[in-house]
Amino acid sequence: ETPESMVRRIFQNFENKITPEMYTRMDELGMSLEETVNLASFIQEEAGNPENMKDVSAVLHNRLKAGSDHPRLECDVSWRYIYDFIEPYYGGEAATDPKMIAAYDTYTRVGLPVGPISNPGIDAINAALYPTENSPYYYFVTDESGKYYYAVTFAEHNANIAKAKQV
């Protein structure tokens, strides 16, 4: 198979899964396809399984809302992407343009980074489009067993971190 036909097949598969209803929902949320896939990549990496994706999505949507007191995603997976993919590709930390790191640093960057950090599955894309409704949460952490703890305030989040470390 040629690279061109393989890429064509990948894009066709993607187009077959993204429905007109999904595009309508993107419009309702004020999101482009690129933003939806970008957000879904973080949901994919942070939640990992479909059971947690809508709740994780709600946290990230709350952070992205206009006027949010917490306008940065602050996702640990962005650092894993920087250290595991960006820096090695450019020859290490010293050789990597700081602007490239800043483009994906969700702890300093307001809003979404410049692009996705992974190839999200359809469950993550659906979660990006349909987060848990009316979620008040801005923080989450997981323990070693995979249990998620959600919090509204940073103080609650710190308490959840302490709980998660006890498991």
mmCIF file with all atom_site columns, C-alpha atoms in Angstrom:
data_model
loop_
_atom_site.group_PDB
_atom_site.id
_atom_site.type_symbol
_atom_site.label_atom_id
_atom_site.label_alt_id
_atom_site.label_comp_id
_atom_site.label_asym_id
_atom_site.label_entity_id
_atom_site.label_seq_id
_atom_site.pdbx_PDB_ins_code
_atom_site.Cartn_x
_atom_site.Cartn_y
_atom_site.Cartn_z
_atom_site.occupancy
_atom_site.B_iso_or_equiv
_atom_site.pdbx_formal_charge
_atom_site.auth_seq_id
_atom_site.auth_comp_id
_atom_site.auth_asym_id
_atom_site.auth_atom_id
_atom_site.pdbx_PDB_model_num
ATOM 1   C CA . GLU A 1 1   ? 0.000   0.000  0.000  1.00 0.00 ? 1   GLU A CA 1
ATOM 2   C CA . THR A 1 2   ? 1.299   3.471  -0.823 1.00 0.00 ? 2   THR A CA 1
ATOM 3   C CA . PRO A 1 3   ? 1.616   6.147  1.843  1.00 0.00 ? 3   PRO A CA 1
ATOM 4   C CA . GLU A 1 4   ? -0.952  8.221  -0.049 1.00 0.00 ? 4   GLU A CA 1
ATOM 5   C CA . SER A 1 5   ? -3.588  5.471  -0.033 1.00 0.00 ? 5   SER A CA 1
ATOM 6   C CA . MET A 1 6   ? -2.925  4.763  3.635  1.00 0.00 ? 6   MET A CA 1
ATOM 7   C CA . VAL A 1 7   ? -3.396  8.429  4.554  1.00 0.00 ? 7   VAL A CA 1
ATOM 8   C CA . ARG A 1 8   ? -6.515  8.584  2.390  1.00 0.00 ? 8   ARG A CA 1
ATOM 9   C CA . ARG A 1 9   ? -7.916  5.550  4.241  1.00 0.00 ? 9   ARG A CA 1
ATOM 10  C CA . ILE A 1 10  ? -7.167  7.111  7.636  1.00 0.00 ? 10  ILE A CA 1
ATOM 11  C CA . PHE A 1 11  ? -8.906  10.353 6.691  1.00 0.00 ? 11  PHE A CA 1
ATOM 12  C CA . GLN A 1 12  ? -11.868 8.485  5.234  1.00 0.00 ? 12  GLN A CA 1
ATOM 13  C CA . ASN A 1 13  ? -12.234 6.489  8.440  1.00 0.00 ? 13  ASN A CA 1
ATOM 14  C CA . PHE A 1 14  ? -12.206 9.730  10.435 1.00 0.00 ? 14  PHE A CA 1
ATOM 15  C CA . GLU A 1 15  ? -14.763 11.363 8.144  1.00 0.00 ? 15  GLU A CA 1
ATOM 16  C CA . ASN A 1 16  ? -17.034 8.306  8.437  1.00 0.00 ? 16  ASN A CA 1
ATOM 17  C CA . LYS A 1 17  ? -17.101 8.686  12.232 1.00 0.00 ? 17  LYS A CA 1
ATOM 18  C CA . ILE A 1 18  ? -17.646 12.443 12.464 1.00 0.00 ? 18  ILE A CA 1
ATOM 19  C CA . THR A 1 19  ? -21.355 12.919 11.852 1.00 0.00 ? 19  THR A CA 1
ATOM 20  C CA . PRO A 1 20  ? -23.336 16.009 10.827 1.00 0.00 ? 20  PRO A CA 1
ATOM 21  C CA . GLU A 1 21  ? -24.789 16.010 14.360 1.00 0.00 ? 21  GLU A CA 1
ATOM 22  C CA . MET A 1 22  ? -21.282 16.275 15.755 1.00 0.00 ? 22  MET A CA 1
ATOM 23  C CA . TYR A 1 23  ? -20.557 19.285 13.550 1.00 0.00 ? 23  TYR A CA 1
ATOM 24  C CA . THR A 1 24  ? -23.819 20.846 14.762 1.00 0.00 ? 24  THR A CA 1
ATOM 25  C CA . ARG A 1 25  ? -22.747 20.252 18.372 1.00 0.00 ? 25  ARG A CA 1
ATOM 26  C CA . MET A 1 26  ? -19.344 21.836 17.670 1.00 0.00 ? 26  MET A CA 1
ATOM 27  C CA . ASP A 1 27  ? -21.180 24.914 16.391 1.00 0.00 ? 27  ASP A CA 1
ATOM 28  C CA . GLU A 1 28  ? -23.339 24.963 19.548 1.00 0.00 ? 28  GLU A CA 1
ATOM 29  C CA . LEU A 1 29  ? -20.206 24.875 21.684 1.00 0.00 ? 29  LEU A CA 1
ATOM 30  C CA . GLY A 1 30  ? -18.417 27.441 19.522 1.00 0.00 ? 30  GLY A CA 1
ATOM 31  C CA . MET A 1 31  ? -15.655 24.953 18.733 1.00 0.00 ? 31  MET A CA 1
ATOM 32  C CA . SER A 1 32  ? -13.979 24.092 15.453 1.00 0.00 ? 32  SER A CA 1
ATOM 33  C CA . LEU A 1 33  ? -13.168 20.528 14.429 1.00 0.00 ? 33  LEU A CA 1
ATOM 34  C CA . GLU A 1 34  ? -9.513  21.222 15.212 1.00 0.00 ? 34  GLU A CA 1
ATOM 35  C CA . GLU A 1 35  ? -10.345 22.489 18.711 1.00 0.00 ? 35  GLU A CA 1
ATOM 36  C CA . THR A 1 36  ? -12.606 19.507 19.337 1.00 0.00 ? 36  THR A CA 1
ATOM 37  C CA . VAL A 1 37  ? -9.898  17.014 18.353 1.00 0.00 ? 37  VAL A CA 1
ATOM 38  C CA . ASN A 1 38  ? -7.322  18.976 20.358 1.00 0.00 ? 38  ASN A CA 1
ATOM 39  C CA . LEU A 1 39  ? -9.500  18.907 23.494 1.00 0.00 ? 39  LEU A CA 1
ATOM 40  C CA . ALA A 1 40  ? -10.392 15.249 22.888 1.00 0.00 ? 40  ALA A CA 1
ATOM 41  C CA . SER A 1 41  ? -6.682  14.366 22.831 1.00 0.00 ? 41  SER A CA 1
ATOM 42  C CA . PHE A 1 42  ? -6.347  15.676 26.387 1.00 0.00 ? 42  PHE A CA 1
ATOM 43  C CA . ILE A 1 43  ? -9.480  13.830 27.473 1.00 0.00 ? 43  ILE A CA 1
ATOM 44  C CA . GLN A 1 44  ? -8.091  10.638 25.908 1.00 0.00 ? 44  GLN A CA 1
ATOM 45  C CA . GLU A 1 45  ? -4.798  10.943 27.758 1.00 0.00 ? 45  GLU A CA 1
ATOM 46  C CA . GLU A 1 46  ? -6.167  12.201 31.087 1.00 0.00 ? 46  GLU A CA 1
ATOM 47  C CA . ALA A 1 47  ? -9.140  9.837  31.379 1.00 0.00 ? 47  ALA A CA 1
ATOM 48  C CA . GLY A 1 48  ? -7.862  6.839  29.486 1.00 0.00 ? 48  GLY A CA 1
ATOM 49  C CA . ASN A 1 49  ? -11.165 4.980  29.667 1.00 0.00 ? 49  ASN A CA 1
ATOM 50  C CA . PRO A 1 50  ? -14.669 5.927  28.533 1.00 0.00 ? 50  PRO A CA 1
ATOM 51  C CA . GLU A 1 51  ? -16.159 5.772  32.054 1.00 0.00 ? 51  GLU A CA 1
ATOM 52  C CA . ASN A 1 52  ? -14.237 8.882  33.157 1.00 0.00 ? 52  ASN A CA 1
ATOM 53  C CA . MET A 1 53  ? -14.121 10.851 29.919 1.00 0.00 ? 53  MET A CA 1
ATOM 54  C CA . LYS A 1 54  ? -17.276 12.948 30.317 1.00 0.00 ? 54  LYS A CA 1
ATOM 55  C CA . ASP A 1 55  ? -16.321 14.023 33.850 1.00 0.00 ? 55  ASP A CA 1
ATOM 56  C CA . VAL A 1 56  ? -12.755 14.898 32.798 1.00 0.00 ? 56  VAL A CA 1
ATOM 57  C CA . SER A 1 57  ? -14.207 16.733 29.808 1.00 0.00 ? 57  SER A CA 1
ATOM 58  C CA . ALA A 1 58  ? -16.446 18.769 32.117 1.00 0.00 ? 58  ALA A CA 1
ATOM 59  C CA . VAL A 1 59  ? -13.431 19.881 34.168 1.00 0.00 ? 59  VAL A CA 1
ATOM 60  C CA . LEU A 1 60  ? -11.564 20.952 31.032 1.00 0.00 ? 60  LEU A CA 1
ATOM 61  C CA . HIS A 1 61  ? -14.626 22.718 29.609 1.00 0.00 ? 61  HIS A CA 1
ATOM 62  C CA . ASN A 1 62  ? -15.049 24.605 32.902 1.00 0.00 ? 62  ASN A CA 1
ATOM 63  C CA . ARG A 1 63  ? -11.459 25.780 32.635 1.00 0.00 ? 63  ARG A CA 1
ATOM 64  C CA . LEU A 1 64  ? -11.924 26.852 29.014 1.00 0.00 ? 64  LEU A CA 1
ATOM 65  C CA . LYS A 1 65  ? -15.114 28.854 29.637 1.00 0.00 ? 65  LYS A CA 1
ATOM 66  C CA . ALA A 1 66  ? -14.825 32.563 28.994 1.00 0.00 ? 66  ALA A CA 1
ATOM 67  C CA . GLY A 1 67  ? -14.169 34.364 32.255 1.00 0.00 ? 67  GLY A CA 1
ATOM 68  C CA . SER A 1 68  ? -13.037 31.216 34.083 1.00 0.00 ? 68  SER A CA 1
ATOM 69  C CA . ASP A 1 69  ? -10.994 31.819 37.225 1.00 0.00 ? 69  ASP A CA 1
ATOM 70  C CA . HIS A 1 70  ? -8.868  28.858 36.051 1.00 0.00 ? 70  HIS A CA 1
ATOM 71  C CA . PRO A 1 71  ? -8.214  29.515 32.334 1.00 0.00 ? 71  PRO A CA 1
ATOM 72  C CA . ARG A 1 72  ? -5.307  27.093 32.001 1.00 0.00 ? 72  ARG A CA 1
ATOM 73  C CA . LEU A 1 73  ? -5.884  23.373 31.428 1.00 0.00 ? 73  LEU A CA 1
ATOM 74  C CA . GLU A 1 74  ? -2.976  22.446 33.743 1.00 0.00 ? 74  GLU A CA 1
ATOM 75  C CA . CYS A 1 75  ? -2.803  18.889 32.418 1.00 0.00 ? 75  CYS A CA 1
ATOM 76  C CA . ASP A 1 76  ? 0.179   16.771 33.414 1.00 0.00 ? 76  ASP A CA 1
ATOM 77  C CA . VAL A 1 77  ? -0.079  14.903 30.114 1.00 0.00 ? 77  VAL A CA 1
ATOM 78  C CA . SER A 1 78  ? 1.097   18.011 28.283 1.00 0.00 ? 78  SER A CA 1
ATOM 79  C CA . TRP A 1 79  ? 4.452   17.730 30.052 1.00 0.00 ? 79  TRP A CA 1
ATOM 80  C CA . ARG A 1 80  ? 4.682   14.073 29.149 1.00 0.00 ? 80  ARG A CA 1
ATOM 81  C CA . TYR A 1 81  ? 4.121   15.076 25.508 1.00 0.00 ? 81  TYR A CA 1
ATOM 82  C CA . ILE A 1 82  ? 6.797   17.776 25.725 1.00 0.00 ? 82  ILE A CA 1
ATOM 83  C CA . TYR A 1 83  ? 9.378   15.495 27.370 1.00 0.00 ? 83  TYR A CA 1
ATOM 84  C CA . ASP A 1 84  ? 8.615   12.293 25.465 1.00 0.00 ? 84  ASP A CA 1
ATOM 85  C CA . PHE A 1 85  ? 7.949   13.646 21.971 1.00 0.00 ? 85  PHE A CA 1
ATOM 86  C CA . ILE A 1 86  ? 8.831   17.286 21.366 1.00 0.00 ? 86  ILE A CA 1
ATOM 87  C CA . GLU A 1 87  ? 12.216  17.481 23.086 1.00 0.00 ? 87  GLU A CA 1
ATOM 88  C CA . PRO A 1 88  ? 13.539  14.171 21.708 1.00 0.00 ? 88  PRO A CA 1
ATOM 89  C CA . TYR A 1 89  ? 12.429  15.151 18.198 1.00 0.00 ? 89  TYR A CA 1
ATOM 90  C CA . TYR A 1 90  ? 14.330  18.444 18.388 1.00 0.00 ? 90  TYR A CA 1
ATOM 91  C CA . GLY A 1 91  ? 17.421  16.937 20.027 1.00 0.00 ? 91  GLY A CA 1
ATOM 92  C CA . GLY A 1 92  ? 16.778  17.437 23.726 1.00 0.00 ? 92  GLY A CA 1
ATOM 93  C CA . GLU A 1 93  ? 15.761  20.215 26.062 1.00 0.00 ? 93  GLU A CA 1
ATOM 94  C CA . ALA A 1 94  ? 18.690  22.521 25.262 1.00 0.00 ? 94  ALA A CA 1
ATOM 95  C CA . ALA A 1 95  ? 18.061  22.280 21.514 1.00 0.00 ? 95  ALA A CA 1
ATOM 96  C CA . THR A 1 96  ? 14.288  22.759 21.679 1.00 0.00 ? 96  THR A CA 1
ATOM 97  C CA . ASP A 1 97  ? 12.960  26.243 20.952 1.00 0.00 ? 97  ASP A CA 1
ATOM 98  C CA . PRO A 1 98  ? 11.300  27.526 24.155 1.00 0.00 ? 98  PRO A CA 1
ATOM 99  C CA . LYS A 1 99  ? 8.402   28.756 22.007 1.00 0.00 ? 99  LYS A CA 1
ATOM 100 C CA . MET A 1 100 ? 7.684   25.154 21.030 1.00 0.00 ? 100 MET A CA 1
ATOM 101 C CA . ILE A 1 101 ? 7.572   24.103 24.670 1.00 0.00 ? 101 ILE A CA 1
ATOM 102 C CA . ALA A 1 102 ? 5.393   27.095 25.577 1.00 0.00 ? 102 ALA A CA 1
ATOM 103 C CA . ALA A 1 103 ? 2.977   26.201 22.771 1.00 0.00 ? 103 ALA A CA 1
ATOM 104 C CA . TYR A 1 104 ? 2.103   22.965 24.620 1.00 0.00 ? 104 TYR A CA 1
ATOM 105 C CA . ASP A 1 105 ? 2.672   24.007 28.247 1.00 0.00 ? 105 ASP A CA 1
ATOM 106 C CA . THR A 1 106 ? -0.841  23.906 29.685 1.00 0.00 ? 106 THR A CA 1
ATOM 107 C CA . TYR A 1 107 ? 0.404   25.290 33.009 1.00 0.00 ? 107 TYR A CA 1
ATOM 108 C CA . THR A 1 108 ? 1.391   28.633 31.475 1.00 0.00 ? 108 THR A CA 1
ATOM 109 C CA . ARG A 1 109 ? -0.717  28.785 28.315 1.00 0.00 ? 109 ARG A CA 1
ATOM 110 C CA . VAL A 1 110 ? -4.286  30.072 28.557 1.00 0.00 ? 110 VAL A CA 1
ATOM 111 C CA . GLY A 1 111 ? -6.737  27.896 26.627 1.00 0.00 ? 111 GLY A CA 1
ATOM 112 C CA . LEU A 1 112 ? -5.922  24.984 24.363 1.00 0.00 ? 112 LEU A CA 1
ATOM 113 C CA . PRO A 1 113 ? -2.379  24.358 23.151 1.00 0.00 ? 113 PRO A CA 1
ATOM 114 C CA . VAL A 1 114 ? -1.541  24.714 19.467 1.00 0.00 ? 114 VAL A CA 1
ATOM 115 C CA . GLY A 1 115 ? -2.468  21.136 18.622 1.00 0.00 ? 115 GLY A CA 1
ATOM 116 C CA . PRO A 1 116 ? -3.442  17.700 19.896 1.00 0.00 ? 116 PRO A CA 1
ATOM 117 C CA . ILE A 1 117 ? -1.070  15.594 21.952 1.00 0.00 ? 117 ILE A CA 1
ATOM 118 C CA . SER A 1 118 ? -2.423  12.247 20.722 1.00 0.00 ? 118 SER A CA 1
ATOM 119 C CA . ASN A 1 119 ? -4.878  10.628 18.363 1.00 0.00 ? 119 ASN A CA 1
ATOM 120 C CA . PRO A 1 120 ? -8.134  10.583 20.349 1.00 0.00 ? 120 PRO A CA 1
ATOM 121 C CA . GLY A 1 121 ? -10.693 7.844  19.916 1.00 0.00 ? 121 GLY A CA 1
ATOM 122 C CA . ILE A 1 122 ? -14.349 8.437  19.158 1.00 0.00 ? 122 ILE A CA 1
ATOM 123 C CA . ASP A 1 123 ? -15.274 8.124  22.874 1.00 0.00 ? 123 ASP A CA 1
ATOM 124 C CA . ALA A 1 124 ? -12.962 11.035 23.707 1.00 0.00 ? 124 ALA A CA 1
ATOM 125 C CA . ILE A 1 125 ? -14.345 13.092 20.813 1.00 0.00 ? 125 ILE A CA 1
ATOM 126 C CA . ASN A 1 126 ? -17.891 12.433 22.015 1.00 0.00 ? 126 ASN A CA 1
ATOM 127 C CA . ALA A 1 127 ? -16.875 13.381 25.558 1.00 0.00 ? 127 ALA A CA 1
ATOM 128 C CA . ALA A 1 128 ? -15.391 16.638 24.247 1.00 0.00 ? 128 ALA A CA 1
ATOM 129 C CA . LEU A 1 129 ? -18.747 17.365 22.631 1.00 0.00 ? 129 LEU A CA 1
ATOM 130 C CA . TYR A 1 130 ? -20.936 16.110 25.477 1.00 0.00 ? 130 TYR A CA 1
ATOM 131 C CA . PRO A 1 131 ? -19.235 16.669 28.848 1.00 0.00 ? 131 PRO A CA 1
ATOM 132 C CA . THR A 1 132 ? -21.058 15.914 32.073 1.00 0.00 ? 132 THR A CA 1
ATOM 133 C CA . GLU A 1 133 ? -23.642 18.669 32.392 1.00 0.00 ? 133 GLU A CA 1
ATOM 134 C CA . ASN A 1 134 ? -23.586 21.220 35.205 1.00 0.00 ? 134 ASN A CA 1
ATOM 135 C CA . SER A 1 135 ? -20.358 19.927 36.686 1.00 0.00 ? 135 SER A CA 1
ATOM 136 C CA . PRO A 1 136 ? -18.921 22.420 39.187 1.00 0.00 ? 136 PRO A CA 1
ATOM 137 C CA . TYR A 1 137 ? -15.401 20.947 39.134 1.00 0.00 ? 137 TYR A CA 1
ATOM 138 C CA . TYR A 1 138 ? -12.131 22.594 38.108 1.00 0.00 ? 138 TYR A CA 1
ATOM 139 C CA . TYR A 1 139 ? -9.690  19.972 39.387 1.00 0.00 ? 139 TYR A CA 1
ATOM 140 C CA . PHE A 1 140 ? -9.192  16.223 39.359 1.00 0.00 ? 140 PHE A CA 1
ATOM 141 C CA . VAL A 1 141 ? -6.552  13.766 40.440 1.00 0.00 ? 141 VAL A CA 1
ATOM 142 C CA . THR A 1 142 ? -6.319  9.989  40.276 1.00 0.00 ? 142 THR A CA 1
ATOM 143 C CA . ASP A 1 143 ? -4.896  7.507  42.713 1.00 0.00 ? 143 ASP A CA 1
ATOM 144 C CA . GLU A 1 144 ? -2.766  4.458  41.889 1.00 0.00 ? 144 GLU A CA 1
ATOM 145 C CA . SER A 1 145 ? -5.888  2.285  41.502 1.00 0.00 ? 145 SER A CA 1
ATOM 146 C CA . GLY A 1 146 ? -7.371  4.648  38.902 1.00 0.00 ? 146 GLY A CA 1
ATOM 147 C CA . LYS A 1 147 ? -10.034 6.235  41.118 1.00 0.00 ? 147 LYS A CA 1
ATOM 148 C CA . TYR A 1 148 ? -10.800 9.854  40.212 1.00 0.00 ? 148 TYR A CA 1
ATOM 149 C CA . TYR A 1 149 ? -11.251 12.612 42.809 1.00 0.00 ? 149 TYR A CA 1
ATOM 150 C CA . TYR A 1 150 ? -12.897 15.871 41.704 1.00 0.00 ? 150 TYR A CA 1
ATOM 151 C CA . ALA A 1 151 ? -12.774 19.276 43.386 1.00 0.00 ? 151 ALA A CA 1
ATOM 152 C CA . VAL A 1 152 ? -14.152 22.777 42.999 1.00 0.00 ? 152 VAL A CA 1
ATOM 153 C CA . THR A 1 153 ? -11.422 24.621 44.910 1.00 0.00 ? 153 THR A CA 1
ATOM 154 C CA . PHE A 1 154 ? -7.664  24.313 45.070 1.00 0.00 ? 154 PHE A CA 1
ATOM 155 C CA . ALA A 1 155 ? -7.917  23.518 48.798 1.00 0.00 ? 155 ALA A CA 1
ATOM 156 C CA . GLU A 1 156 ? -10.279 20.614 48.019 1.00 0.00 ? 156 GLU A CA 1
ATOM 157 C CA . HIS A 1 157 ? -7.905  19.507 45.272 1.00 0.00 ? 157 HIS A CA 1
ATOM 158 C CA . ASN A 1 158 ? -4.970  19.452 47.693 1.00 0.00 ? 158 ASN A CA 1
ATOM 159 C CA . ALA A 1 159 ? -7.050  17.357 50.103 1.00 0.00 ? 159 ALA A CA 1
ATOM 160 C CA . ASN A 1 160 ? -7.849  14.979 47.234 1.00 0.00 ? 160 ASN A CA 1
ATOM 161 C CA . ILE A 1 161 ? -4.158  14.724 46.359 1.00 0.00 ? 161 ILE A CA 1
ATOM 162 C CA . ALA A 1 162 ? -3.464  13.692 49.962 1.00 0.00 ? 162 ALA A CA 1
ATOM 163 C CA . LYS A 1 163 ? -6.254  11.068 49.756 1.00 0.00 ? 163 LYS A CA 1
ATOM 164 C CA . ALA A 1 164 ? -4.969  9.773  46.448 1.00 0.00 ? 164 ALA A CA 1
ATOM 165 C CA . LYS A 1 165 ? -1.445  9.362  47.839 1.00 0.00 ? 165 LYS A CA 1
ATOM 166 C CA . GLN A 1 166 ? -2.785  7.166  50.670 1.00 0.00 ? 166 GLN A CA 1
ATOM 167 C CA . VAL A 1 167 ? -4.064  4.521  48.269 1.00 0.00 ? 167 VAL A CA 1
#
